[in-house]
mmCIF file of C-alpha atoms in Angstrom:
data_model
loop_
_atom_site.group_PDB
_atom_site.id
_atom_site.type_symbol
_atom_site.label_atom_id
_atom_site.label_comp_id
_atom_site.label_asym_id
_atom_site.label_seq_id
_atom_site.Cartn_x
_atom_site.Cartn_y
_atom_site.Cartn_z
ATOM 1 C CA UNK F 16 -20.752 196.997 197.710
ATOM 2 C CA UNK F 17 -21.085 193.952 195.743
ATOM 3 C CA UNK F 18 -19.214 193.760 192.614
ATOM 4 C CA UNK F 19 -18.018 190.808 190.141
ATOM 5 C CA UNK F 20 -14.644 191.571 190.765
ATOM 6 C CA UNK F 21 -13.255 188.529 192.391
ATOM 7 C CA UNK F 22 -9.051 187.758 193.532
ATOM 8 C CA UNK F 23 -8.620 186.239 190.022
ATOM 9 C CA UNK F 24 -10.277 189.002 187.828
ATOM 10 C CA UNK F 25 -8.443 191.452 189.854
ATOM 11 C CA UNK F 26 -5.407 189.846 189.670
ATOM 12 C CA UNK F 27 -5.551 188.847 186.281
ATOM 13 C CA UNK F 28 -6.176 192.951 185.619
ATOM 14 C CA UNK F 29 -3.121 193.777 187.640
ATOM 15 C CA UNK F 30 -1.082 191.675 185.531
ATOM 16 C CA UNK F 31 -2.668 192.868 182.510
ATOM 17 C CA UNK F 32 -2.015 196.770 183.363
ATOM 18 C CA UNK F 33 1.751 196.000 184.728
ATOM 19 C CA UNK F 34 2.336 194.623 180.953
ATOM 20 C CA UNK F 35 0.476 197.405 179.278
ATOM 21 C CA UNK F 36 2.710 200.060 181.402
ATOM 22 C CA UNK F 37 6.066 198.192 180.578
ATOM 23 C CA UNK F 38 5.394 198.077 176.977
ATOM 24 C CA UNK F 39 4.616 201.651 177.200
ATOM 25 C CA UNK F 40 7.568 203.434 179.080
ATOM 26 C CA UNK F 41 10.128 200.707 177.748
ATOM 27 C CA UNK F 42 9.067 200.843 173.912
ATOM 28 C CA UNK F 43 8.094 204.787 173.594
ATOM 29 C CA UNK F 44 9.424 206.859 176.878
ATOM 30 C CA UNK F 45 12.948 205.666 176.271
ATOM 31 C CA UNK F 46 12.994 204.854 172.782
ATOM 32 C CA UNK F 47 10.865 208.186 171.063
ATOM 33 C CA UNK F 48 12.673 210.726 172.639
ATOM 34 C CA UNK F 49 11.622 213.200 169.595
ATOM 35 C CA UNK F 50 8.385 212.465 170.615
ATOM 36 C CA UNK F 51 5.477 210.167 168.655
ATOM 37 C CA UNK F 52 4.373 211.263 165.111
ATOM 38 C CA UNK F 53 0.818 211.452 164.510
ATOM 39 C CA UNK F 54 0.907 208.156 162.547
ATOM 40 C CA UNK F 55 2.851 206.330 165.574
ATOM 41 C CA UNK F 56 0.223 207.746 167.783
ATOM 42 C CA UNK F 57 -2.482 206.665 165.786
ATOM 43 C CA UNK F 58 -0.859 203.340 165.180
ATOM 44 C CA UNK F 59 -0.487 202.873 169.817
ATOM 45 C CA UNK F 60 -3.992 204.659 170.007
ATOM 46 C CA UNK F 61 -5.201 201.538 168.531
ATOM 47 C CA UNK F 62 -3.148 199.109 169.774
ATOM 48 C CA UNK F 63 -4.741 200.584 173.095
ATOM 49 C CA UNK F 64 -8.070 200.407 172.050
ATOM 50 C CA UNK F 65 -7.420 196.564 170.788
ATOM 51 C CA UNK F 66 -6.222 195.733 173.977
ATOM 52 C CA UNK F 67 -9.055 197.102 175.956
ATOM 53 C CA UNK F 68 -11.707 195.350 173.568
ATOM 54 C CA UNK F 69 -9.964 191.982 174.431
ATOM 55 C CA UNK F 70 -9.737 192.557 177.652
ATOM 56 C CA UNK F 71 -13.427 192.855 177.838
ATOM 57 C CA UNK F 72 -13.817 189.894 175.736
ATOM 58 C CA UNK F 73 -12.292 187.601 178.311
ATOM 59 C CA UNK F 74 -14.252 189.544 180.787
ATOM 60 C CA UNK F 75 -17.616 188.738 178.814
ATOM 61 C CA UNK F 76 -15.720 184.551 178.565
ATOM 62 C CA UNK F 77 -15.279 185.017 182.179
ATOM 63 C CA UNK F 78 -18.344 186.164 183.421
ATOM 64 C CA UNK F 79 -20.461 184.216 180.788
ATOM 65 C CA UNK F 80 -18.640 181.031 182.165
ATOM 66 C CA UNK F 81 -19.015 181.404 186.316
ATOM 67 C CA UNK F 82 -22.542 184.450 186.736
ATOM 68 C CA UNK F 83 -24.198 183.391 183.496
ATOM 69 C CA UNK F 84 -24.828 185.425 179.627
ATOM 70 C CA UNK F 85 -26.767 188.266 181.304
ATOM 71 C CA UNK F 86 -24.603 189.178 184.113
ATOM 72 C CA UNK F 87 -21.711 188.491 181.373
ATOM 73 C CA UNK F 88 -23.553 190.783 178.939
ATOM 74 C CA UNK F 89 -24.609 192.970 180.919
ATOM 75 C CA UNK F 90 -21.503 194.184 182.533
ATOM 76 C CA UNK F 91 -19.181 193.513 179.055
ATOM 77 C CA UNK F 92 -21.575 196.634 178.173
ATOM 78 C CA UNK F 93 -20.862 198.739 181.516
ATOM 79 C CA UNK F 94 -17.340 198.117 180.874
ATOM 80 C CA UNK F 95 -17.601 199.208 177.240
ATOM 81 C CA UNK F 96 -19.891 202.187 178.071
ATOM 82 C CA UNK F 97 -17.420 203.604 180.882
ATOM 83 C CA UNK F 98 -14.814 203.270 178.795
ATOM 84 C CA UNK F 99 -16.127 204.983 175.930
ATOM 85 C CA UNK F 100 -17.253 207.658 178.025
ATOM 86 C CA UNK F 101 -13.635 207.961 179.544
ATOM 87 C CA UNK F 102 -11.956 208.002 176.480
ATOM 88 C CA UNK F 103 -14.583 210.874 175.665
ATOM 89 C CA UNK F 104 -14.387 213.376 178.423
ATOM 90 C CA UNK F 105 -10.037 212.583 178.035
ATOM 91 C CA UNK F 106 -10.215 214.465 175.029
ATOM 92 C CA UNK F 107 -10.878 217.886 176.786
ATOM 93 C CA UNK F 108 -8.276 217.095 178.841
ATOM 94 C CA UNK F 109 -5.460 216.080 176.320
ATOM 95 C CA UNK F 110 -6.246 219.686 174.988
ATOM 96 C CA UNK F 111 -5.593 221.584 178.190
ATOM 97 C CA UNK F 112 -2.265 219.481 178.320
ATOM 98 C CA UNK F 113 -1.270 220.736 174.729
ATOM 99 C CA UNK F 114 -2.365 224.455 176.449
ATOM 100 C CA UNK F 115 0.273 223.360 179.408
ATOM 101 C CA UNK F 116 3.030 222.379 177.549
ATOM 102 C CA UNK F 117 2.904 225.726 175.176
ATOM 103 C CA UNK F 118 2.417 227.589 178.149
ATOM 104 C CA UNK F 119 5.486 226.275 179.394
ATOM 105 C CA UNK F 120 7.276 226.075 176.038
ATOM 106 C CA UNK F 121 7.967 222.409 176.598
ATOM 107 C CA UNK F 122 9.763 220.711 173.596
ATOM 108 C CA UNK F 123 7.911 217.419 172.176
ATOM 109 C CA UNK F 124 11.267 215.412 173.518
ATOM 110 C CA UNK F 125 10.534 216.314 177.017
ATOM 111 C CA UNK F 126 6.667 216.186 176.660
ATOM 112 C CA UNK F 127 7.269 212.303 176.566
ATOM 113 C CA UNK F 128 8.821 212.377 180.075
ATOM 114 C CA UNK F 129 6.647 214.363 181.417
ATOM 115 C CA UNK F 130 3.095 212.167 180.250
ATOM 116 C CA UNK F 131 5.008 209.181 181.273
ATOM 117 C CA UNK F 132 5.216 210.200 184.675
ATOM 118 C CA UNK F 133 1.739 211.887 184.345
ATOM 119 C CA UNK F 134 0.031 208.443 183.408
ATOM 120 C CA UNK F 135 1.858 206.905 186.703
ATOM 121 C CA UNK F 136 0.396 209.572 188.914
ATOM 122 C CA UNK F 137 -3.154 209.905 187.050
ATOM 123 C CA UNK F 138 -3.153 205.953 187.673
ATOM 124 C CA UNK F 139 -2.528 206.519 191.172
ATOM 125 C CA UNK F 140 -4.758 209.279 191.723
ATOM 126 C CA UNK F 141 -8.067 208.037 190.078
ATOM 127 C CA UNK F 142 -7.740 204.707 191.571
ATOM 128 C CA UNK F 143 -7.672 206.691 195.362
ATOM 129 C CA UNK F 144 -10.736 208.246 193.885
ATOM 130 C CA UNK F 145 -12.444 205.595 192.621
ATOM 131 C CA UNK F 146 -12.662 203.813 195.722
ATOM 132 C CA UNK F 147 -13.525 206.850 197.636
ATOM 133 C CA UNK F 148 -16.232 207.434 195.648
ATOM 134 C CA UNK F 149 -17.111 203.826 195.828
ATOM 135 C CA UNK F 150 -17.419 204.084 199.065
ATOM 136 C CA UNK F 151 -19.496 207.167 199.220
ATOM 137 C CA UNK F 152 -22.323 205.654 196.548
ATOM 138 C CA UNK F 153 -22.450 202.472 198.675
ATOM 139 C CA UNK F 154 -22.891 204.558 202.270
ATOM 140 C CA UNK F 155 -25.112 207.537 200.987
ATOM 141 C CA UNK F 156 -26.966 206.076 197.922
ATOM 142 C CA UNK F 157 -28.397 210.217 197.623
ATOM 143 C CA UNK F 158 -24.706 211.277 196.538
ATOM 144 C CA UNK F 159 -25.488 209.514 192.873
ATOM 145 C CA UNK F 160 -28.109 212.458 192.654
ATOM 146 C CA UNK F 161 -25.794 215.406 193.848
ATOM 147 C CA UNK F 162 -23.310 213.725 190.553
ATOM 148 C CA UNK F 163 -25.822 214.164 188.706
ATOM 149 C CA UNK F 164 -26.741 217.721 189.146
ATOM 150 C CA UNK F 165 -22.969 218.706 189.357
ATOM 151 C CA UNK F 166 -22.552 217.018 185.991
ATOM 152 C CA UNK F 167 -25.663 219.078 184.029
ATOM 153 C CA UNK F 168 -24.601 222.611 185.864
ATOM 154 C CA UNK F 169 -20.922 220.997 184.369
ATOM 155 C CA UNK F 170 -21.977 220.346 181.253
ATOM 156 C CA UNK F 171 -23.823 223.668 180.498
ATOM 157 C CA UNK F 172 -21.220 225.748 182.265
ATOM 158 C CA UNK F 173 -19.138 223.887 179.459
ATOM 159 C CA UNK F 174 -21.650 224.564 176.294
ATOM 160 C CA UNK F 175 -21.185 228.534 177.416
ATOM 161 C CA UNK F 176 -18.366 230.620 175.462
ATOM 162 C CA UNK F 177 -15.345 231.757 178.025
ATOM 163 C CA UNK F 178 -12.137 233.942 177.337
ATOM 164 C CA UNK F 179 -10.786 231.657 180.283
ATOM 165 C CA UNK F 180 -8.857 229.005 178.186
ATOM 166 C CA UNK F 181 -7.500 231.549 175.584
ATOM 167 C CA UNK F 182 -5.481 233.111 178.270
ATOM 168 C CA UNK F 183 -4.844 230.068 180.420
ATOM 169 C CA UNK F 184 -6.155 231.855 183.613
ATOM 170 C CA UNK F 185 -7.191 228.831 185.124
ATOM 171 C CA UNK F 186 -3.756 227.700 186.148
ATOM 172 C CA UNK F 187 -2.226 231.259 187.052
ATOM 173 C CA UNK F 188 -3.145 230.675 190.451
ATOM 174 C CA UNK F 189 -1.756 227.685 190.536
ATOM 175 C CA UNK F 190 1.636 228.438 189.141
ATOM 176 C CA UNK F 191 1.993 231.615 190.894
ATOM 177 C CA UNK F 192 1.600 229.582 194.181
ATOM 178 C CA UNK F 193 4.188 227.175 193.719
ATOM 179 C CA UNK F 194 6.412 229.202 192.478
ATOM 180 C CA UNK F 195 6.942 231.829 195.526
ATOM 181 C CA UNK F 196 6.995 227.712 197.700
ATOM 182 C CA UNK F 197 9.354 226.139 195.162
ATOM 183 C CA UNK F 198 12.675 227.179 194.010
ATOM 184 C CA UNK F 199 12.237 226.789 190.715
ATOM 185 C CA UNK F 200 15.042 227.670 188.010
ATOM 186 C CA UNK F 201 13.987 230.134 185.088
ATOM 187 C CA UNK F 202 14.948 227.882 182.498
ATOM 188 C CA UNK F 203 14.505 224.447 181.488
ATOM 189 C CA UNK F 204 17.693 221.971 182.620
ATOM 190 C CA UNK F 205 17.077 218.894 179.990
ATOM 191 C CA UNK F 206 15.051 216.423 180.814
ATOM 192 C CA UNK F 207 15.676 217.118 184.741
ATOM 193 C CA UNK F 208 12.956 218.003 187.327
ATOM 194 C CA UNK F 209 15.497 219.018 189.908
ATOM 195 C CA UNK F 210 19.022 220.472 190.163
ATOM 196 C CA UNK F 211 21.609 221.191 192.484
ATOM 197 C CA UNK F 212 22.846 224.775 192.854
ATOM 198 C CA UNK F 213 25.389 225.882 195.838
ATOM 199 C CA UNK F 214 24.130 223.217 197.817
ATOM 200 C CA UNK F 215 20.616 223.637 197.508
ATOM 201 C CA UNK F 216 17.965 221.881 195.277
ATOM 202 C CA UNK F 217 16.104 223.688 192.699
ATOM 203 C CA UNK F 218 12.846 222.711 191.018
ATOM 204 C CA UNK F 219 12.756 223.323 187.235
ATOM 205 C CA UNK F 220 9.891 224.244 184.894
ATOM 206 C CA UNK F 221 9.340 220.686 183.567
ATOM 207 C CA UNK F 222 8.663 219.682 187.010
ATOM 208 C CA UNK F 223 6.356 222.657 187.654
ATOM 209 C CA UNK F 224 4.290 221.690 184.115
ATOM 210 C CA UNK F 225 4.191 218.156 185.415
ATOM 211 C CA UNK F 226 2.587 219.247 188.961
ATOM 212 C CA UNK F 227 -0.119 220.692 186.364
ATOM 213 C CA UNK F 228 -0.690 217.755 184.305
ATOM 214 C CA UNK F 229 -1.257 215.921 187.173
ATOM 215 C CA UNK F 230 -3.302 218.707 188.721
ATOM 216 C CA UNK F 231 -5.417 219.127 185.126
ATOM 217 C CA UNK F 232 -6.295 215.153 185.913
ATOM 218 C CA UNK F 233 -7.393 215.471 189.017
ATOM 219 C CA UNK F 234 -9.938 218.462 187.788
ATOM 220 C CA UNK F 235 -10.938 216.450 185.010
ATOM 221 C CA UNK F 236 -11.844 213.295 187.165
ATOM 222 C CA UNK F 237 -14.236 215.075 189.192
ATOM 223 C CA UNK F 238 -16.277 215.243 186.278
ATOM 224 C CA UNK F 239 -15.110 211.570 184.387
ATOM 225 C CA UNK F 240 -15.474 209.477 187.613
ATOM 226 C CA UNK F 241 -19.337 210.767 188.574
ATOM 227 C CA UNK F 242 -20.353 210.365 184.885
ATOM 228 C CA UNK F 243 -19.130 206.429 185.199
ATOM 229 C CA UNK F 244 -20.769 205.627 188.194
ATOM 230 C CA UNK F 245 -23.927 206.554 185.960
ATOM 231 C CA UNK F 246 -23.249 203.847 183.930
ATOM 232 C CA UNK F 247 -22.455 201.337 187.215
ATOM 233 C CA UNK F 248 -21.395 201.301 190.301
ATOM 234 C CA UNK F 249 -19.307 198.158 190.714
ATOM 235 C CA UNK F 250 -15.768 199.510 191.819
ATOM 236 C CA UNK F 251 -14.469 196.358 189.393
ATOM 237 C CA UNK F 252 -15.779 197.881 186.405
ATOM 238 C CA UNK F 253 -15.633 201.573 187.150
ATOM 239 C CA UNK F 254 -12.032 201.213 187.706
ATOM 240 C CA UNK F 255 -11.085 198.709 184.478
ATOM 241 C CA UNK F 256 -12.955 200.599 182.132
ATOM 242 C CA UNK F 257 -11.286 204.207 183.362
ATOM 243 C CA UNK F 258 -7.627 203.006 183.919
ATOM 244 C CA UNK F 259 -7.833 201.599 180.209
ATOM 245 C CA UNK F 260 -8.774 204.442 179.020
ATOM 246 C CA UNK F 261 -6.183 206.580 180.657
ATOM 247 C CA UNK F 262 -3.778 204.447 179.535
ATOM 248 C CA UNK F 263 -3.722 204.880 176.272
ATOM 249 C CA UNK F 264 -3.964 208.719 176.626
ATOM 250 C CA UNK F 265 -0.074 210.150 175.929
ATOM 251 C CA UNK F 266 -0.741 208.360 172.539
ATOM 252 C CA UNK F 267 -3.900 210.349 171.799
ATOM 253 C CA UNK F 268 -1.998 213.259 173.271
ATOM 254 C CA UNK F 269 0.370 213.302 170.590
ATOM 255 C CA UNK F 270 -2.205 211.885 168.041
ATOM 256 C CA UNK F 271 -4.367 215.100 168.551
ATOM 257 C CA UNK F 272 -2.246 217.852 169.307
ATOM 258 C CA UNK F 273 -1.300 218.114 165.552
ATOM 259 C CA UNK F 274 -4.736 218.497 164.667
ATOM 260 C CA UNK F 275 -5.971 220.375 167.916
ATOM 261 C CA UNK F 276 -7.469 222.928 165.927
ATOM 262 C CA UNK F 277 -9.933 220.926 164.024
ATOM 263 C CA UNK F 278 -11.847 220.354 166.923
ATOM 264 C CA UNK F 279 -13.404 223.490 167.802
ATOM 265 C CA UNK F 280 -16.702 221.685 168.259
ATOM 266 C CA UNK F 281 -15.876 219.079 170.230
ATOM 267 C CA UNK F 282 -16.124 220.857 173.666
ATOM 268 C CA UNK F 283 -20.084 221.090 173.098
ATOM 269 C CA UNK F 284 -19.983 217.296 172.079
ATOM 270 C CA UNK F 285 -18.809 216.569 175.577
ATOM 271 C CA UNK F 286 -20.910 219.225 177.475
ATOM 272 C CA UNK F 287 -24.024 217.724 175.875
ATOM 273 C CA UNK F 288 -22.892 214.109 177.079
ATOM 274 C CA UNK F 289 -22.372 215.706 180.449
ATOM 275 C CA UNK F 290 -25.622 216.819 180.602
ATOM 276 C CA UNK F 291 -26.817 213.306 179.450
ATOM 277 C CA UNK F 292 -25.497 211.332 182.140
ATOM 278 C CA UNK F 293 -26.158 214.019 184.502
ATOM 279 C CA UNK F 294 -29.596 213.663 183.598
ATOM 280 C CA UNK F 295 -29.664 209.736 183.587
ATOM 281 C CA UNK F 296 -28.664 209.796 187.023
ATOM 282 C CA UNK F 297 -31.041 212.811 188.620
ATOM 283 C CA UNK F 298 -33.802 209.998 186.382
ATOM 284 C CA UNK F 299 -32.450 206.972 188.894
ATOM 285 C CA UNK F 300 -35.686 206.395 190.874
ATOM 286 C CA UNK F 301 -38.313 207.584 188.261
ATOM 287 C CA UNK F 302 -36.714 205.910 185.194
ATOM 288 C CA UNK F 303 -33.662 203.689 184.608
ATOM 289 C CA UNK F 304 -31.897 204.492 180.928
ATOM 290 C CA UNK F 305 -30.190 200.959 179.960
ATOM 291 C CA UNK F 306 -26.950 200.882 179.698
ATOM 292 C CA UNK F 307 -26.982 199.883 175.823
ATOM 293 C CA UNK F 308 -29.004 203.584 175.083
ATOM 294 C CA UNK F 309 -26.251 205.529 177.380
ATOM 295 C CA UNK F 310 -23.747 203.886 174.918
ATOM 296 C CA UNK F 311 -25.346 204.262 171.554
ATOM 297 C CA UNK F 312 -26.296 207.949 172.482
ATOM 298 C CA UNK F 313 -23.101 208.922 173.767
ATOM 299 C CA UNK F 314 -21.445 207.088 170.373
ATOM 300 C CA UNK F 315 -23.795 209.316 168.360
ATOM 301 C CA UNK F 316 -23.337 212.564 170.208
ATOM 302 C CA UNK F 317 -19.324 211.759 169.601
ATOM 303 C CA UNK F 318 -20.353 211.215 165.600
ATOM 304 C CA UNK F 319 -22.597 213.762 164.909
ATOM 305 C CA UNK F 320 -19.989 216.507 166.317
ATOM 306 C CA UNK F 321 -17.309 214.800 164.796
ATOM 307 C CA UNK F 322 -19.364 215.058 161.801
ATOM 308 C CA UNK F 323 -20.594 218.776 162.166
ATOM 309 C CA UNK F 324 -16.722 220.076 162.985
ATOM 310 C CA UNK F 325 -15.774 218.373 159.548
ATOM 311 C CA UNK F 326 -18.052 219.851 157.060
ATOM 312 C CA UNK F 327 -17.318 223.031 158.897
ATOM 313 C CA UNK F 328 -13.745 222.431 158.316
ATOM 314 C CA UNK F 329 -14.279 221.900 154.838
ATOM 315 C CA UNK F 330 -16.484 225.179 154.840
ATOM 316 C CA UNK F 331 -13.630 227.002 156.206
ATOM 317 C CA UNK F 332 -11.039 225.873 153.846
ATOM 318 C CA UNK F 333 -13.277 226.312 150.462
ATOM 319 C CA UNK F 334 -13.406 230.153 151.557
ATOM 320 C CA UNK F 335 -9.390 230.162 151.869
#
């Protein structure tokens, strides 16, 4: 499949990530072992994003330099769009994590270690997928259309009202499995995933809640990765544009899980930009949606809800 990513773009992102990941588990997994406030997450959150809009400046330099402005412009705005979308659909799944982590009474101080190791594997794990599904597009071009249609039946099955995430059904099965295949300890033994008891080794809650982070990821990609190939399939700038925006995520973990409940609305947000870009690719062969309208209207779906869940907010806290 062609793609603009070249030995020195790619290396030059490997670097780039390497640094991003040091700065992160040196400077906050070790240091902010209380776990980030929502001002220090807000304060990394942007760092993040500052990051990934420079790195897509020197992409845009790059590009603009060696395949010309449009080529450069064009995929600057891919990158931008995936990204955006990323960072989007991440929010659901910071959510379910705060669900995890109650669920498993996990203390703030051990949530850090347990996201830090979560970003590693999620890292890991899209990247696999990524290229697997790069592969896919560029053997059986039809697959971008069975994306699509999973993404609108996604995106409605999202819009409809369930009792499921009240009562955390969806990863019952899950935990009930591993733990009649795991020995697992009833109680929490610091910031340990495994201990040693009469010989034997024991798996302990925070490594069963870190099996489901990373399990919660991989649920959540199938729908994040098909809604990016939407937007392009170049493996170079599908991958960039999601691995920035996962890296920043433990940051807008603990940025949003203070303020969790003010989002009621966003879920509906999301399934309508879903349904978007499941649309935009089941459109492929009869109409081609540029990449700057994918971005606007997924900026002003993101707004408008954003916008909708405050003045309800508001409405709700006049009656009180």
């Amino acid at each position: 499949m062609h793609s603009v990513g070249n030995p020195l773009l790619w290396g030059s992102f490997i670097v780039v990530v390497v640094i991003m990941l040091l700065v992160d588990l040196r400077l906050q997994g070790r240091r902010d072992r209380a776990g980030m406030t929502v001002r220090q997450a807000a304060l990394w959150s942007v760092v993040w994003v500052a990051l990934s809009l420079l790195f897509s400046a020197a992409l845009w330099w790059y590009l603009r330099e060696h395949a010309g402005p449009a080529v450069a412009s064009s995929q600057t705005l891919a990158f931008l769009t995936g990204y955006v979308l990323e960072k989007a659909l991440a929010v659901d799944n910071v959510f379910v994590w705060l669900m995890l982590f109650n669920y498993f009474a996990i203390p703030a101080a051990l949530q850090q270690r347990v996201l830090v190791y979560g970003v590693l594997g999620a890292i890991v794990l899209r990247t696999a997928m990524i290229f697997a599904g790069s592969w896919l597009v560029s053997e059986f071009s039809w697959i971008l259309y069975l994306f699509g249609a999973f993404l609108v039946i996604t995106g409605v099955r999202m819009a409809i009202p369930s009792d499921e995430a009240a009562d955390s059904s969806t990863e019952k099965p899950v935990v009930r499995w591993l733990r009649r295949h795991i020995r697992m300890t009833e109680s929490l033994e610091g910031e340990r995933f495994f201990v040693k008891r009469q010989g034997l080794r024991y798996a302990t809650p925070l490594f069963l809640a870190l099996i489901m982070v990373e399990f919660s990821d991989v649920i959540f990609a199938v729908d994040s990765i098909p809604a990016i190939f939407a937007v392009t399939t170049d493996p170079f700038i599908v991958l960039t544009s999601n691995l920035f925006a996962i890296l920043g995520l433990r940051a807008m973990y603990f940025m949003l899980a203070g303020v969790a409940e003010r989002f009621s609305l966003l879920k509906y947000g999301l399934a309508v930009i879903l349904v978007f870009i499941g649309i935009k690719m089941l459109l492929l062969e009869v109409y081609h949606i540029p990449t700057a309208v994918s971005l606007t209207v997924v900026a002003a779906i993101l707004l408008i809800t954003l916008g909708i869940n405050h003045l309800k907010n508001r409405q709700m806290a006049h009656k009180l």
